[in-house]
Amino acid sequence: MKYVYFFGAGKAEGSGEMKEVLGGKGAGLAEMTRIGLPVPAGFTISAECCDYYLKHHRKYPKALAQEVNKNLSRLEKVTKKKLGAAENPLLVSVRSGSARSMPGMMETILNLGLNARSVEALARSTNNDRFAWDAYRRFVQMYSTVVIGLPKEELEERLRAMKLRRRVKDDTQVPAEGWRELVGEYKKFFKQKTSKDFPEDPEEQLWGAIGAVFESWNAEKAVTYRRVERITGLLGTAVNVMQMVFGNTGENSGTGVCFTRDPSTGGKTFYGDFLLNAQGEDVVAGIRTPMHLDEMSKRMPKIYRQLERARNLLETHYRDMQDMEFTVEDGTLYMLQTRTGKRTPAATFRMAVDMAKEGLITKEEAVTRIKAEDIERLFYPVIDPQVAREELAKRKLATGINAVPGAAAGKAVFTAEEAEAMARNGDKVILVRRETSPEDVGGMYVAQGIVTATGGKTSHAAVVARGWGKCCVVGCEDLDIDYPSKSVSVNGRVIRQGDWITLDGNEGLVYEGQVKLSVPELPEAFSTLMAWTDKIRKIGVRTNADTPHDARKAREMGAEGIGLCRTEHMFFKDFEQPEKSIERQLAIQEMIVADSVDARRKALEKLLPFQRRDFLGIFKVMDGYPVTIRLIDPPLHEFVPHDRDQQEELARKIGVDVEVIARRVEQLKEANPMLGHRGCRLAITYPEILEMQVRAIIEAAIEAKKAGIKVLPEIMHPLVFARKELQILADATRRVADQVMKESGEKIGYLIGTMIELPRAALVAGEIAEVAEFFSFGTNDLTQTTMGLSRDDAGRFLPDYVDEKKAGILPEDPFQSLDIAGVGQLIRWGIERGRATRPDLKVGICGEHGGDSASVKFCHQVGMNYVSASPFRVPVARLAAAQAVVEENASRKAKKRKGTSH
Ligand code: PEP
Ligand code: MG
């Protein structure tokens, strides 16, 4: 097996396609070299090697030493320099890089190859003593902390003391002598701690660094990041060993990060930050505030033009927005990294639509560029436009850089750890830091928003927060943060931990207190892209909605009908006329406690007009679209009061003895209500409930029809498990519907169907389809009953089942994302059997899974006619349905290609 891949002098053994093996960075370097961009030479040790190393008790594969030596010689030949040489020495960087970007989570060592001899040579060849010794102290510091694990603070303490002795404030003011002195101290400290001398042999240094990068794959912060980002299935990190170039050799040098398009807005502008006379991580660390690219273009026009060329080449080559790192060494540009850039959700939409319109990608590809989270994050809040300007002016604390848009309010907290603790207690928090580092990701993740006192738009805080679409303000230099007292003072005002603050990530502002937020309007590109998804997808998208209000929202979101209207949700609240809510409640409770059919019918008569009005409202909103109405489902005890006071009140209101109510409530008690007297079983026992509901549906449909509305009612019976059960219900349904139509002289077309939400229903679906005209898979109950997991209680232990670090039995919570291996089989079986009986059987899903991406794709694959999702998840379902088609086409094409190549 080959473990090392060389790149340099216009040629590369690897390529951009080899991300899994070379990591994103290594693949990018190989590809940039191939397409003729200026990349320092080097080699990549593969992620397969990391996998081997971690699995074989920290041993390298046998062939590795030889391969590394060979490639090192090749590097020395290409660069005409030698590692550790007394004349013209080669220095290398050793960097991590896995197949998925994990910004700042793993280790990097710069300036490797320096020792007592080569540092002098570097000073001579650059004619810059100060630079050479600064480079050496950086190396000794990085090596000591990263490779050996010595405490960073103690080294930094020595740096501070040296600066104090020399009475200098900034690192840039430290003379060569100062750095030389510091190197001496660092080495002394190294000896004290390890009982060994600091390694002089560059090869020993190199192997130490390679091992440290591999080890960093399993560092706690890296493991946490992968867990939070759900990154699984990777081999490990690759190691990139590359010739060092220096951005800190003077005013004709510098280092920067740039994006081929604006990562905040998605606009087609070249966007980036540049630091003059700075090295490597200074920009990302956000310690100094950088200059914008347009300012750089004035200072270094030639370099800027070269960079523009790289921008165009790379974006056209990768056909996506790239995030690039570069260094300018004495007027020469070097590209150090390119990767697909993280972006805000709004920018994701804009870029996908713009790129498709420019012809860079197809519409199908544009659709695959969007993730479900991007849609969800579009609905993130902003400062409510109604909040008075004067109020905002009064509350304004500080101005910073608007790194990630959106707005967030929460309690100020100053450490990531405490942020996590407060969030666990249910607090909304804003993480306030001077700067963030990878250790802080846990706290950043739980925070509503993040604000830092330093840094630019490409600082760690900005990059990480952007990936999550989380509101973030950086470079807020007025914030004087005092960690020990857990407070921040800004122009005389003091905010302590726990005090509310609000961030405006669009404007880069920090406000005192809790400012009202509201949900923004969707960007233009959103509707364009969603229209594309509608053209591509084959499966319909309906919504689960119980009120005209929700139905209207769902229509705005693109729903093509209602897949589930839970009628019992109407029993407790009158959404259109709230003052009538009590009347409804009493009617339903009276119906439940009734001790005779007559008494029950009387109560049901009171309910009828309410239900009719509800259905009419929904039919009006869904003019021309199907509406599936499910008859009463939950166990009746859910509707009656359980404590004595409330029972007495109900008795008074409906004029019955309290003992009658108490007895009835007692009667309704079940040990296992979810498996008890619920669903269609209620209508089998109390057909009068069914009669009232069907009457309300058909009467409302007739009224709507008379008003010129196109109504397509679908009457659905829940929790059916046998053909005969449904037959009884269907007969009763038809009887009432015919009667109502006869009374009015109007005809209404309607369907009768059932939910498939019990394993037995799926198993005998062939028989049930003799009666049912449609199936709707109720995957909430189907998951509950197939897996024997209570949907109400399993949350207590399911996290352990899903957590890879604990039991890791399930890949996902099965109530969120369909258990395709188990529940999915029942669905396949049910559809197959159902359609064998009734080929035109309409099939949909109305469990929560109808709004989950992976589950929607499954529904497409098994040939459902539609999915039904809650209103806000309708766009997610539309997107996933379209992606399912694109993915299917791609895999068909790939199969065909494979077939012809044999
Ligand atoms: C289901 O069980 O999947 C379903 C949609 O019904 P409910 O959630 O109301 O039980
Ligand atoms: Mg159900």
Short mmCIF file of N, CA and C in Angstrom, two decimals, residues 587-608 636 664 667-668 677 682-690 692:
data_model
loop_
_atom_site.label_atom_id
_atom_site.label_comp_id
_atom_site.label_asym_id
_atom_site.label_seq_id
_atom_site.Cartn_x
_atom_site.Cartn_y
_atom_site.Cartn_z
N ALA A 587 -68.61 20.66 25.83
CA ALA A 587 -69.36 19.75 24.98
C ALA A 587 -68.65 18.41 24.87
N ILE A 588 -67.34 18.44 24.70
CA ILE A 588 -66.61 17.17 24.55
C ILE A 588 -66.60 16.41 25.88
N GLN A 589 -66.44 17.16 26.96
CA GLN A 589 -66.41 16.48 28.27
C GLN A 589 -67.78 15.88 28.61
N GLU A 590 -68.80 16.62 28.24
CA GLU A 590 -70.16 16.12 28.46
C GLU A 590 -70.38 14.83 27.67
N MET A 591 -69.82 14.83 26.46
CA MET A 591 -69.95 13.64 25.61
C MET A 591 -69.25 12.44 26.27
N ILE A 592 -68.10 12.70 26.85
CA ILE A 592 -67.32 11.60 27.41
C ILE A 592 -67.96 11.04 28.69
N VAL A 593 -68.45 11.94 29.52
CA VAL A 593 -69.00 11.43 30.78
C VAL A 593 -70.45 10.95 30.64
N ALA A 594 -71.04 11.12 29.45
CA ALA A 594 -72.43 10.70 29.25
C ALA A 594 -72.58 9.22 29.59
N ASP A 595 -73.67 8.87 30.29
CA ASP A 595 -73.83 7.46 30.68
C ASP A 595 -74.86 6.74 29.83
N SER A 596 -75.34 7.38 28.74
CA SER A 596 -76.26 6.68 27.84
C SER A 596 -76.02 7.20 26.43
N VAL A 597 -76.50 6.43 25.45
CA VAL A 597 -76.31 6.85 24.05
C VAL A 597 -77.00 8.18 23.82
N ASP A 598 -78.19 8.34 24.38
CA ASP A 598 -78.93 9.57 24.16
C ASP A 598 -78.17 10.78 24.70
N ALA A 599 -77.68 10.61 25.93
CA ALA A 599 -76.95 11.72 26.54
C ALA A 599 -75.72 12.05 25.69
N ARG A 600 -75.11 11.00 25.16
CA ARG A 600 -73.91 11.22 24.34
C ARG A 600 -74.28 11.96 23.05
N ARG A 601 -75.35 11.54 22.43
CA ARG A 601 -75.78 12.19 21.18
C ARG A 601 -76.06 13.68 21.42
N LYS A 602 -76.68 13.96 22.57
CA LYS A 602 -77.03 15.36 22.87
C LYS A 602 -75.75 16.22 22.95
N ALA A 603 -74.75 15.65 23.60
CA ALA A 603 -73.49 16.39 23.71
C ALA A 603 -72.83 16.53 22.35
N LEU A 604 -72.92 15.47 21.56
CA LEU A 604 -72.28 15.51 20.23
C LEU A 604 -72.94 16.54 19.33
N GLU A 605 -74.22 16.72 19.53
CA GLU A 605 -74.92 17.74 18.73
C GLU A 605 -74.35 19.14 18.98
N LYS A 606 -73.94 19.34 20.23
CA LYS A 606 -73.35 20.64 20.56
C LYS A 606 -71.98 20.81 19.89
N LEU A 607 -71.30 19.69 19.73
CA LEU A 607 -69.96 19.75 19.11
C LEU A 607 -70.02 19.93 17.60
N LEU A 608 -71.06 19.41 17.01
CA LEU A 608 -71.17 19.38 15.54
C LEU A 608 -70.90 20.74 14.87
N LEU A 636 -60.00 8.52 25.62
CA LEU A 636 -60.89 9.58 26.09
C LEU A 636 -60.47 10.19 27.42
N ARG A 664 -66.87 7.73 36.06
CA ARG A 664 -66.56 7.62 34.63
C ARG A 664 -65.04 7.77 34.39
N GLN A 667 -63.44 4.67 35.39
CA GLN A 667 -63.70 3.64 34.37
C GLN A 667 -62.75 3.76 33.17
N LEU A 668 -62.43 5.01 32.84
CA LEU A 668 -61.62 5.24 31.63
C LEU A 668 -60.13 4.97 31.86
N HIS A 677 -58.05 1.63 24.67
CA HIS A 677 -59.29 2.02 24.00
C HIS A 677 -59.08 3.37 23.32
N LEU A 682 -62.59 3.49 19.44
CA LEU A 682 -63.61 4.35 20.05
C LEU A 682 -64.86 4.37 19.19
N ALA A 683 -64.65 4.46 17.87
CA ALA A 683 -65.81 4.54 16.96
C ALA A 683 -66.54 3.20 16.87
N ILE A 684 -65.80 2.10 17.13
CA ILE A 684 -66.47 0.79 17.16
C ILE A 684 -67.42 0.75 18.37
N THR A 685 -66.94 1.26 19.52
CA THR A 685 -67.77 1.26 20.73
C THR A 685 -68.84 2.35 20.69
N TYR A 686 -68.44 3.53 20.22
CA TYR A 686 -69.38 4.66 20.22
C TYR A 686 -69.58 5.15 18.78
N PRO A 687 -70.34 4.45 17.97
CA PRO A 687 -70.48 4.87 16.57
C PRO A 687 -71.03 6.28 16.43
N GLU A 688 -71.70 6.77 17.47
CA GLU A 688 -72.28 8.11 17.36
C GLU A 688 -71.20 9.20 17.24
N ILE A 689 -70.01 8.90 17.77
CA ILE A 689 -68.93 9.89 17.60
C ILE A 689 -68.56 9.97 16.13
N LEU A 690 -68.37 8.81 15.53
CA LEU A 690 -68.06 8.75 14.09
C LEU A 690 -69.15 9.48 13.31
N MET A 692 -71.20 11.86 14.15
CA MET A 692 -71.13 13.32 14.25
C MET A 692 -69.98 13.85 13.39
#
